[in-house]
CSV table of C-alpha atoms and ligand atoms in Angstrom, one decimal:
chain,number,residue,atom,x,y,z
U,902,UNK,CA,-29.4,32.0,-92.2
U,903,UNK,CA,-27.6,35.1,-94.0
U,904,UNK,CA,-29.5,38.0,-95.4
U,905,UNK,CA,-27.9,39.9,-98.1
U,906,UNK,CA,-29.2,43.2,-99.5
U,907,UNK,CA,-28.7,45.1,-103.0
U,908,UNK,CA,-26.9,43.2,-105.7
U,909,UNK,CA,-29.4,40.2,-106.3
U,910,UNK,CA,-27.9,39.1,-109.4
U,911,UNK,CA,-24.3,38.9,-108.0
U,912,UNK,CA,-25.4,37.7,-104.6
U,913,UNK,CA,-27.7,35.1,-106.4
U,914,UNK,CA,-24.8,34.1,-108.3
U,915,UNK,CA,-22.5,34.0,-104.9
U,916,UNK,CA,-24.6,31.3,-103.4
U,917,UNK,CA,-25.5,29.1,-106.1
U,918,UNK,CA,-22.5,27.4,-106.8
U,919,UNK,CA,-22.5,24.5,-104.7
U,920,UNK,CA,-26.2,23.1,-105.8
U,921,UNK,CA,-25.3,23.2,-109.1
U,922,UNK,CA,-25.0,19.5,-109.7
U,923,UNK,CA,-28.0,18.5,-107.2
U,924,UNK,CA,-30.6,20.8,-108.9
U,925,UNK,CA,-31.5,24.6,-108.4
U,926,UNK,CA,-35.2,24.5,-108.6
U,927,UNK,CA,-36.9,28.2,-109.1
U,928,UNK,CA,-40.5,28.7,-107.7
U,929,UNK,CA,-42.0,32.2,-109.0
U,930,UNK,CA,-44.3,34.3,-109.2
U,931,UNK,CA,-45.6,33.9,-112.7
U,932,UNK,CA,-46.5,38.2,-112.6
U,933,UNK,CA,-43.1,38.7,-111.0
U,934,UNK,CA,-41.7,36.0,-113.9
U,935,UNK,CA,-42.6,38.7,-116.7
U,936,UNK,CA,-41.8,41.5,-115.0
U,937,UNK,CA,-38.1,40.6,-114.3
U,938,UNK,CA,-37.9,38.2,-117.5
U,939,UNK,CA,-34.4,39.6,-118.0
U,940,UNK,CA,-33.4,38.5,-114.8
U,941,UNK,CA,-34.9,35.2,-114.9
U,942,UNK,CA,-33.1,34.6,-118.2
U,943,UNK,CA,-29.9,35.8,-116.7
U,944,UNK,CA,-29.8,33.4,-114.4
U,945,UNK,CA,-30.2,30.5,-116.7
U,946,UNK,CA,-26.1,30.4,-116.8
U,947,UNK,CA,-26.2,29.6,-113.1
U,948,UNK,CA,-27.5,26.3,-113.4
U,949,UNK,CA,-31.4,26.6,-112.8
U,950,UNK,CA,-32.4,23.3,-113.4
U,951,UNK,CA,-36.8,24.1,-113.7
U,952,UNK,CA,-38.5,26.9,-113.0
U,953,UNK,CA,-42.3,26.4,-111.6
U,954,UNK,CA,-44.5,29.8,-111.7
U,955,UNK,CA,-47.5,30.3,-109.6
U,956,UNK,CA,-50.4,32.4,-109.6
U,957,UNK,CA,-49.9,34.3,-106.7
U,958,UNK,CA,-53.1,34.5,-104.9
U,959,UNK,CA,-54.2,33.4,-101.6
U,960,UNK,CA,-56.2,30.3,-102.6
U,961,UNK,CA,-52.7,29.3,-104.1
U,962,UNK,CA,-51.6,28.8,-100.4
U,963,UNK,CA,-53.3,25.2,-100.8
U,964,UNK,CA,-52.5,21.5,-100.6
U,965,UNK,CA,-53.4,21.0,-103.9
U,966,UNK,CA,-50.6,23.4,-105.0
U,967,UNK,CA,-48.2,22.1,-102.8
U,968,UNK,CA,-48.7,18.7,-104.2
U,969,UNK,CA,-47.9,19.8,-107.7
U,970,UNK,CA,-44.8,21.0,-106.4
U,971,UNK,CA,-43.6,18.3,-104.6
U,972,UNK,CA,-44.5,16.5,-108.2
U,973,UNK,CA,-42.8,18.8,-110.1
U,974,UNK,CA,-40.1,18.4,-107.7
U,975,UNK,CA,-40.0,14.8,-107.9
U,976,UNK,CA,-40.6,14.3,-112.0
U,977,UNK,CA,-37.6,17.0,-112.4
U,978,UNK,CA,-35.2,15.2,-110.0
U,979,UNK,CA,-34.7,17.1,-107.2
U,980,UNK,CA,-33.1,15.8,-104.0
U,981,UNK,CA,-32.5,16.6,-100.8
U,982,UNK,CA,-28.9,18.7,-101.6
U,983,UNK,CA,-31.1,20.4,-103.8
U,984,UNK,CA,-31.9,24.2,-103.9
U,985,UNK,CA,-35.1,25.6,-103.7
U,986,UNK,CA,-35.4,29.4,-104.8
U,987,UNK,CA,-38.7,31.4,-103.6
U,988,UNK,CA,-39.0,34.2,-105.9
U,989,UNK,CA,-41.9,36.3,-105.0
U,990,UNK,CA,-44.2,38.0,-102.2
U,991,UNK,CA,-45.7,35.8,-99.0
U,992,UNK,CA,-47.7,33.9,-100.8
U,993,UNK,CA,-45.0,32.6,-102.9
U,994,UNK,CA,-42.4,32.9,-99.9
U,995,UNK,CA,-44.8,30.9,-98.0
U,996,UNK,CA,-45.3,28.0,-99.6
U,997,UNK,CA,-42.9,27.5,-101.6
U,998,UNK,CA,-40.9,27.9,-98.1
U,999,UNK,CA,-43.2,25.0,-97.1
U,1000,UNK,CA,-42.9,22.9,-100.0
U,1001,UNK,CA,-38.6,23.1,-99.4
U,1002,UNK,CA,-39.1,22.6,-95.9
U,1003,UNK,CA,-41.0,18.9,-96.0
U,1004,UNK,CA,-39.9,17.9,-99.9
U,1005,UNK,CA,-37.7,15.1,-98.9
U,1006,UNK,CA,-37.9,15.9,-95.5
U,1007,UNK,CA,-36.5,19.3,-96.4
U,1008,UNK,CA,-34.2,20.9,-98.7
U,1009,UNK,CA,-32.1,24.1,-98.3
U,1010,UNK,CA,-34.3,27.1,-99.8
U,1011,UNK,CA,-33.7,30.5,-100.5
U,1012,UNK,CA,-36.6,33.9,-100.3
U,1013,UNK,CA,-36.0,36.6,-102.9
U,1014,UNK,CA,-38.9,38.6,-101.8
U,1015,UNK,CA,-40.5,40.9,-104.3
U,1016,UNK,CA,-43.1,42.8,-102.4
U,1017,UNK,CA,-42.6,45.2,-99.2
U,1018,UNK,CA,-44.4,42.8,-97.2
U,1019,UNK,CA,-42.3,39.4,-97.8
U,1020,UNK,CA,-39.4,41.8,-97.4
U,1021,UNK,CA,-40.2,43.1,-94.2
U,1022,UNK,CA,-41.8,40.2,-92.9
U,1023,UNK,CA,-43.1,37.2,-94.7
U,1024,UNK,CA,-39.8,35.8,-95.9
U,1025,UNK,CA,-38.3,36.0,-92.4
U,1026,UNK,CA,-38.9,35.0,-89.3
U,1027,UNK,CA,-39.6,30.5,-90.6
U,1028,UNK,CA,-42.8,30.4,-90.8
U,1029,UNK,CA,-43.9,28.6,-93.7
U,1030,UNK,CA,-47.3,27.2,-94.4
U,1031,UNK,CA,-50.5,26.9,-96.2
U,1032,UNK,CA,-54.3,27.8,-95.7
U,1033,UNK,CA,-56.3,24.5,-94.7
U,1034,UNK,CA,-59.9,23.9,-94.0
U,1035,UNK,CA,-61.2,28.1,-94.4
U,1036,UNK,CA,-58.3,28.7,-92.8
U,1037,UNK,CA,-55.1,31.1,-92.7
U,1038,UNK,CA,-52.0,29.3,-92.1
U,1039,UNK,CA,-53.4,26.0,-90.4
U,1040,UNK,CA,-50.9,23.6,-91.8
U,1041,UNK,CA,-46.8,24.6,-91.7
U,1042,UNK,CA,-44.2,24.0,-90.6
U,1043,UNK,CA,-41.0,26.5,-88.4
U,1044,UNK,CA,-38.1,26.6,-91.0
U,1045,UNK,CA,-35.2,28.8,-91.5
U,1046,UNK,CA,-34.2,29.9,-95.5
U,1047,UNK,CA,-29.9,29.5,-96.0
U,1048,UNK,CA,-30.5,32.9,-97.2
U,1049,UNK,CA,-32.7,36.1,-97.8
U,1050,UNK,CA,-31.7,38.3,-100.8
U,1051,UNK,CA,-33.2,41.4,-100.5
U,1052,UNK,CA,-33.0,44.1,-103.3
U,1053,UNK,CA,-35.6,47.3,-103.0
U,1054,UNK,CA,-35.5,47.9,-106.7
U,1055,UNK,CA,-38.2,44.9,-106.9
U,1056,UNK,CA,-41.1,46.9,-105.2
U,1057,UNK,CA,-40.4,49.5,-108.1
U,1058,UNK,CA,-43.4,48.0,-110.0
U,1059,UNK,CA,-45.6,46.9,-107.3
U,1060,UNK,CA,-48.8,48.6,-107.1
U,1061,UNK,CA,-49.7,51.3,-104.4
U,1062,UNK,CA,-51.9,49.2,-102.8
U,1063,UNK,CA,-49.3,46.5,-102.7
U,1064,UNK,CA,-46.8,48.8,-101.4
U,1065,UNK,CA,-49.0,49.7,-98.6
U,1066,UNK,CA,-49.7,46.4,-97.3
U,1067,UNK,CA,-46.2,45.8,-96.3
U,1068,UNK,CA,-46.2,49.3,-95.2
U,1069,UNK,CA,-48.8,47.8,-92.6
U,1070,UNK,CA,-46.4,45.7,-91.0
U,1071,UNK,CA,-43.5,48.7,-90.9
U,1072,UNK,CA,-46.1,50.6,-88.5
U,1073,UNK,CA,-46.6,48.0,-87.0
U,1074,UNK,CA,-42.7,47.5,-86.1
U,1075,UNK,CA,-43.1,51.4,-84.9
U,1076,UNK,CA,-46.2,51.0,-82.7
U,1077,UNK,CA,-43.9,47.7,-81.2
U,1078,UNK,CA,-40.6,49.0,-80.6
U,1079,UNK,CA,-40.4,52.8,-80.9
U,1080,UNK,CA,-41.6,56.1,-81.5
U,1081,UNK,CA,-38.3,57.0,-83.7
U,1082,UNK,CA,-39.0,54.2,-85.5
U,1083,UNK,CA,-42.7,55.0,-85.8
U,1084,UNK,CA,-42.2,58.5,-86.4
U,1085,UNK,CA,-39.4,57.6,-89.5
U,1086,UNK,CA,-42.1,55.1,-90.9
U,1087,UNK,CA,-44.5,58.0,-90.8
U,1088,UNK,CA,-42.4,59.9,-93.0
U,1089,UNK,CA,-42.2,57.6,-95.6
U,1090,UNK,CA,-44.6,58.6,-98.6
U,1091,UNK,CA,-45.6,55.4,-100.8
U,1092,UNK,CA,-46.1,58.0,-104.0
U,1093,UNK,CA,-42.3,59.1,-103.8
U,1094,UNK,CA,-40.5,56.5,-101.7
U,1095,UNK,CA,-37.0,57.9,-100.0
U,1096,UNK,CA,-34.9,54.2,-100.8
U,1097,UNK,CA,-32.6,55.2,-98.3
U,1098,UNK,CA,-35.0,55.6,-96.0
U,1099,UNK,CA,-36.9,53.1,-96.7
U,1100,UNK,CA,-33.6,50.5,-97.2
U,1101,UNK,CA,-32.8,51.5,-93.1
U,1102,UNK,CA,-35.9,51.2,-91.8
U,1103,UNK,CA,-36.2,47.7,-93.9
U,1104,UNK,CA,-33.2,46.8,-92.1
U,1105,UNK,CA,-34.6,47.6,-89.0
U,1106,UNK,CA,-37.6,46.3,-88.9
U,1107,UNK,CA,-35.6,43.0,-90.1
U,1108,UNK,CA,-33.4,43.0,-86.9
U,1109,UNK,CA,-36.7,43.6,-84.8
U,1110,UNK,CA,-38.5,40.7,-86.2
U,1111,UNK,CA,-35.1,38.5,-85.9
U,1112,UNK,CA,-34.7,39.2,-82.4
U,1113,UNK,CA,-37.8,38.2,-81.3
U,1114,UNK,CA,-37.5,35.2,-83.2
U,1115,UNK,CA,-34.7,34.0,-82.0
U,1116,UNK,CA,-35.7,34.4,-77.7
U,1117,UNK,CA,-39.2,32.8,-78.9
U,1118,UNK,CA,-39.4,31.0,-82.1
U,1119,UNK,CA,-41.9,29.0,-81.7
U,1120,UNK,CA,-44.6,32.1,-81.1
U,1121,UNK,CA,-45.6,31.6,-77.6
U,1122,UNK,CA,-44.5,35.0,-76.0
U,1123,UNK,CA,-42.5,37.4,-76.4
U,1124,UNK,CA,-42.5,36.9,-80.4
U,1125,UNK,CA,-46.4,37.4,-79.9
U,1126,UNK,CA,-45.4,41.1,-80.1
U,1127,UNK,CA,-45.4,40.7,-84.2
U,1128,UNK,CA,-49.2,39.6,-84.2
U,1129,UNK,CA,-50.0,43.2,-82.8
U,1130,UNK,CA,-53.2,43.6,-85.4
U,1131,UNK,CA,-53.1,40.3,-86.5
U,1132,UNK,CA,-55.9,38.6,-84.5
U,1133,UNK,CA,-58.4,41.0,-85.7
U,1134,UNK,CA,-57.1,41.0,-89.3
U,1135,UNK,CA,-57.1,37.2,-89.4
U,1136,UNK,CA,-60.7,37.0,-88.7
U,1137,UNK,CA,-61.0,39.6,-91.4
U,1138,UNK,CA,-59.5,37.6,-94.1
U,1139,UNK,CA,-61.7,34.6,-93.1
U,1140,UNK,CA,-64.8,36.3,-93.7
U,1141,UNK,CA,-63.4,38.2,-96.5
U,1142,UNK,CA,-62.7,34.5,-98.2
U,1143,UNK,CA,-65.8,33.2,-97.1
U,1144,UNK,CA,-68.0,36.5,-99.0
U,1145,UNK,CA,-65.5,36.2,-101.7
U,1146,UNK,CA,-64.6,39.6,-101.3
U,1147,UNK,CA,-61.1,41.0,-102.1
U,1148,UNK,CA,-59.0,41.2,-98.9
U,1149,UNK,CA,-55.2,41.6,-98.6
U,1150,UNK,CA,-53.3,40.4,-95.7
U,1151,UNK,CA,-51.9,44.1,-95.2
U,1152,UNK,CA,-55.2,45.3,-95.7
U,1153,UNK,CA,-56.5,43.6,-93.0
U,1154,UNK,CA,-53.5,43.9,-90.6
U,1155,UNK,CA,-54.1,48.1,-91.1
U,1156,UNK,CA,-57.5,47.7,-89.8
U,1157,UNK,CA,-56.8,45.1,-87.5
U,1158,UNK,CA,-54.0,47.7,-85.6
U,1159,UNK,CA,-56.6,50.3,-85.5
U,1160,UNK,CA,-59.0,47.5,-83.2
U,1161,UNK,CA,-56.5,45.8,-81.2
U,1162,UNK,CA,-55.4,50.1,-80.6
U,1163,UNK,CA,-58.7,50.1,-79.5
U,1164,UNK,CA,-58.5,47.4,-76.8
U,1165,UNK,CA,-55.3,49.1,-75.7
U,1166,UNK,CA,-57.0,52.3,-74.4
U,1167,UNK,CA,-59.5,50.1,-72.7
U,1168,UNK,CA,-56.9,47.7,-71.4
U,1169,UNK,CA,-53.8,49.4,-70.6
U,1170,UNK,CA,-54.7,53.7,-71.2
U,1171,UNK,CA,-52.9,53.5,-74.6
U,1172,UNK,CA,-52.3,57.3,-75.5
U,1173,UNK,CA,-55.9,58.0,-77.3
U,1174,UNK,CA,-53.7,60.5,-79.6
U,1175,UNK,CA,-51.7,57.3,-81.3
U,1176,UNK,CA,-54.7,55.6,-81.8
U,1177,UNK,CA,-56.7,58.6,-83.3
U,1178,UNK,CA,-53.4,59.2,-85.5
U,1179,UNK,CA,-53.5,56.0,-87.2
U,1180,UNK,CA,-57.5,55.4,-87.3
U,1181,UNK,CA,-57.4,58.4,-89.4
U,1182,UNK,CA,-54.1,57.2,-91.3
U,1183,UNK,CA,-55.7,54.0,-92.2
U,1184,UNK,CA,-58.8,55.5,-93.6
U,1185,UNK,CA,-57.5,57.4,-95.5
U,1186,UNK,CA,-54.9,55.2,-97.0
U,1187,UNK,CA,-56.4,51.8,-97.3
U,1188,UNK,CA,-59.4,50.8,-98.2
U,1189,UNK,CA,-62.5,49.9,-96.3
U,1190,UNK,CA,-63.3,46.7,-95.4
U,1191,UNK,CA,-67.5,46.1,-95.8
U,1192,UNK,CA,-68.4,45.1,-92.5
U,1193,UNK,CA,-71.6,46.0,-90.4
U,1194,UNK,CA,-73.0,44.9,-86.7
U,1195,UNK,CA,-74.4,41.8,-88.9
U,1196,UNK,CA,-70.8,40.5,-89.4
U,1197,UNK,CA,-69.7,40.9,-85.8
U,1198,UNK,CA,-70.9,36.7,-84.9
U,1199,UNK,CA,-69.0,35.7,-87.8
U,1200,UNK,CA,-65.5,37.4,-86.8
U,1201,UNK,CA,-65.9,36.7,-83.0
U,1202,UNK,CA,-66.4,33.2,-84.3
U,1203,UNK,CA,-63.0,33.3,-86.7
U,1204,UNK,CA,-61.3,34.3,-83.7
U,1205,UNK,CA,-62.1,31.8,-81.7
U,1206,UNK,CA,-60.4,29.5,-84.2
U,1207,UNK,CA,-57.1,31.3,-83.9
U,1208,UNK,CA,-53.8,29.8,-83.7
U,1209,UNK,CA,-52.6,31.6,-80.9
U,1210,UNK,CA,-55.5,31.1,-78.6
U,1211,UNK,CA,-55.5,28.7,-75.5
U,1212,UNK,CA,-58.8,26.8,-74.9
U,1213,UNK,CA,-62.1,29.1,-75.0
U,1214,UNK,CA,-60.0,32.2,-75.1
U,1215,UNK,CA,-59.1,34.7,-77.6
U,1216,UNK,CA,-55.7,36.1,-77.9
U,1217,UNK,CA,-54.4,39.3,-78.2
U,1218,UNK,CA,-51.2,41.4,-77.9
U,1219,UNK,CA,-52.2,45.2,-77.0
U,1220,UNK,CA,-49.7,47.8,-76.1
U,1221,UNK,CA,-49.7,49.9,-73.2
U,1222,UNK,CA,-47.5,52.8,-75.0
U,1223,UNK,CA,-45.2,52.5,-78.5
U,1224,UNK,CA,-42.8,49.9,-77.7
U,1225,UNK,CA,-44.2,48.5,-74.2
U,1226,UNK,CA,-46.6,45.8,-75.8
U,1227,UNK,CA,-48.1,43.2,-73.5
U,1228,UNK,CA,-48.8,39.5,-75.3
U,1229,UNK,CA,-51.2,36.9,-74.2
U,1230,UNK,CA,-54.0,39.8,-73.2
U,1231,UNK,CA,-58.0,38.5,-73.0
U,1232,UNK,CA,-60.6,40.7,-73.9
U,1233,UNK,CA,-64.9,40.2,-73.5
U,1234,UNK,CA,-66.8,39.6,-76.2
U,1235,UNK,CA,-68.3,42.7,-75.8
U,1236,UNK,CA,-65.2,44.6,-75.5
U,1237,UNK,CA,-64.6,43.1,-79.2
U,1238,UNK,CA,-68.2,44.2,-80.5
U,1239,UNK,CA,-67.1,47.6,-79.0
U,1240,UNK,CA,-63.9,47.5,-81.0
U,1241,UNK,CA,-65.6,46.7,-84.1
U,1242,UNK,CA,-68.2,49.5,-83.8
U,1243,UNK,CA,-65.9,52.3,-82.9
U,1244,UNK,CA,-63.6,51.2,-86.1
U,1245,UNK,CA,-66.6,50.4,-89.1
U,1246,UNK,CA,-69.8,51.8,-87.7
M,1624,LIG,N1,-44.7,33.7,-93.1
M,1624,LIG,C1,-44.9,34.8,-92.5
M,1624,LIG,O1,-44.3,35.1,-91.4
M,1624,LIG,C2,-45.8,35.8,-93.1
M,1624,LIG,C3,-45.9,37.1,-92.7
M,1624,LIG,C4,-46.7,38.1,-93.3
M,1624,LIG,C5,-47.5,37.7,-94.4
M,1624,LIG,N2,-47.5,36.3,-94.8
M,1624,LIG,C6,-48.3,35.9,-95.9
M,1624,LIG,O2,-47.9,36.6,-97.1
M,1624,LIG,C7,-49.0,36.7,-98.0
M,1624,LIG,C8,-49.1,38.1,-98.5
M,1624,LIG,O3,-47.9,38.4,-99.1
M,1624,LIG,P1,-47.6,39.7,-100.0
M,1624,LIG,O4,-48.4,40.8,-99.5
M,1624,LIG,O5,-46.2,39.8,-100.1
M,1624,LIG,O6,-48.3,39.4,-101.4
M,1624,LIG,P2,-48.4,38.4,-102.5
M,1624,LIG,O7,-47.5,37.3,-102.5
M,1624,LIG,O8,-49.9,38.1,-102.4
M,1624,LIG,O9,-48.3,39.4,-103.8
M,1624,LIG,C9,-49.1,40.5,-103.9
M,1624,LIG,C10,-49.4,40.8,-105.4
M,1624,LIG,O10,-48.2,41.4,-105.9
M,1624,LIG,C11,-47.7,40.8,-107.1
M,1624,LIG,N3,-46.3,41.0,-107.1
M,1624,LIG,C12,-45.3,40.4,-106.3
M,1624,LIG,N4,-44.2,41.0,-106.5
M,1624,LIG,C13,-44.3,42.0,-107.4
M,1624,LIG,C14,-43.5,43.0,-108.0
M,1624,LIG,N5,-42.2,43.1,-107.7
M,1624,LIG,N6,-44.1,43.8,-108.9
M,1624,LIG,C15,-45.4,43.8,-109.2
M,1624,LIG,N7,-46.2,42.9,-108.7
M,1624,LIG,C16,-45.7,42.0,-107.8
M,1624,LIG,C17,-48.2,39.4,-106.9
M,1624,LIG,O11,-48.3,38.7,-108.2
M,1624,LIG,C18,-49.5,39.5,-106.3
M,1624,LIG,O12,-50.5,39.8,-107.3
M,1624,LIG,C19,-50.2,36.2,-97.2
M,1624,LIG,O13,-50.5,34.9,-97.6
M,1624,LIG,C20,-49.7,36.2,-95.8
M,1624,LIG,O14,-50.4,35.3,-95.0
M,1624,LIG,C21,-46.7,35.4,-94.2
């Protein structure tokens, strides 16, 4: 797998080529289709045999819509030296990812990522997959895309809200790895974004992500370092699907750092200060999620339902200072309900 940055139009044009008589198949983003129309229709010359666009919303992360693709895929004859081209944020990167990975047993794909958070972490790393049953990523599959272009210019007209999601997961790369790191993402302001800054720390976070993929692909240690916030924040979406109420995955990752942070000070005397710092961060730059003492059942129960759990326990990475993190931790129930209340009551 190659990642390439800046240039998308050349790059896309560099890698092309060789698929041009087996298909180039373009899965997008149907916002991100209008946006960058001129792009789209630019690379018509390069072969692009049928572009598919998607509503990109979570309930799109579906079985239903990955067998329309795998139709479309069929009825426009693609094959297996086909290429697949992901245009678009996680959800897009995600199953369209999928889709390549098990359409004829798999075809080679490529992630353009359009939003902070596919760049920084949803289009790398394999993971593909689709929600299943209520819930978050149940059904998927560990693949690799030939390539990742990425190309800041396309978070230009993502909205703030958007742009702070995947902000989420550049903390979260801080609180894992390093105070520099941490203290550089801290700098970053999502009104007036620094590109430079922001193209670096991309890059970073990229190489962080890449190298604990590679000594643990298959998430069972050591790569467990990424779901820092993420058992929390799963459970979050869940009941955030099941109340139908509006609920980002970088949303929920925000609040679910700020709880797992929590657990650290119990577990391992996380500096109270770092916690405190982003507590007040995320409040004020994200918004709240609804949730009272009467919702507390219904998350413990979402994270008993967790991927990365072992029988009748729920998992957790927690850090003992920025950059030492610890994975497989176990906290009580009521430790949990204490997280909870110190974060939304
Ligand atoms: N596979 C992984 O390792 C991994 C990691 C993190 C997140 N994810 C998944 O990624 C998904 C979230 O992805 P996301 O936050 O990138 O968002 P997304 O794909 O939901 O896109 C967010 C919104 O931004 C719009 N958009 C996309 N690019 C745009 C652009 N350049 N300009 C304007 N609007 C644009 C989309 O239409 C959508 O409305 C979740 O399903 C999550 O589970 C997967």
């Amino acid at each position: 797998m190659k990642i390439l940055y800046s240039n998308l139009v050349r790059n896309i044009e560099k890698i092309v080529g060789k698929y041009r008589d087996d298909g180039i198949f373009v899965v997008i983003d149907s916002t991100v289709y209008d946006i960058f129309i001129d792009i789209i229709e630019s690379l018509r010359s390069t072969g692009i045999r049928s572009v598919y666009k998607i509503v990109a919303v979570e309930s799109a992360k579906s079985i239903d819509e990955a067998v329309s693709l795998w139709q479309w895929l069929g009825n426009e004859g693609a094959n297996r030296q086909s290429l697949i081209v992901n245009i678009g944020g996680g959800i897009t990167t995600d199953l369209g990812g999928f889709v390549a990975a098990t359409f004829k047993r798999g075809c080679d794909f490529v992630n353009i990522p359009t939003t902070l958070m596919a760049m920084v972490d949803a289009s790398i790393g394999g993971k593909t997959g689709i929600n299943f049953a209520g819930l978050k990523n149940e059904v998927g599959v560990f693949t690799d895309p030939q390539w990742i272009l990425i190309d800041t210019d396309l978070i230009d007209t993502l909205p703030y809200t958007a742009k702070a999601d995947g902000y989420a997961e550049m903390l979260k790369y801080g609180l894992i790895s390093d105070s520099d790191l941490l203290r550089q993402t801290y700098d970053i302001d999502l009104e007036n974004i620094d590109k430079k800054l922001l193209s670096s720390l991309i890059k970073r976070d990229i190489e962080i992500k890449q190298y604990l993929a590679k000594i643990d692909r298959y998430d069972r240690n050591e790569r467990r370092a990424l779901n820092f916030g993420h058992t929390f924040a799963h459970a979050f979406e869940a009941l955030a699907a099941n109340r139908e109420i509006e609920l980002t995955h970088g949303h929920a990752v925000a609040w679910g750092m700020v709880c797992e942070l929590y657990l650290s000070v119990i577990h391992y005397k996380f500096p109270k200060k770092e916690l405190h710092r982003l507590h007040s961060f995320v409040k004020e730059h994200y918004t709240a999620i609804p949730i009272g003492c009467r919702d507390f059942d219904e998350i413990y129960a979402f994270m008993q339902h967790d991927k990365k759990n072992t029988i009748n326990t729920i998992n957790f990475t927690l850090l003992e200072d920025i950059g030492k993190f610890h994975c497989n931790c176990k906290s009580s129930k009521d430790e949990i309900y204490e997280a909870l209340e110190y974060v939304f009551l």
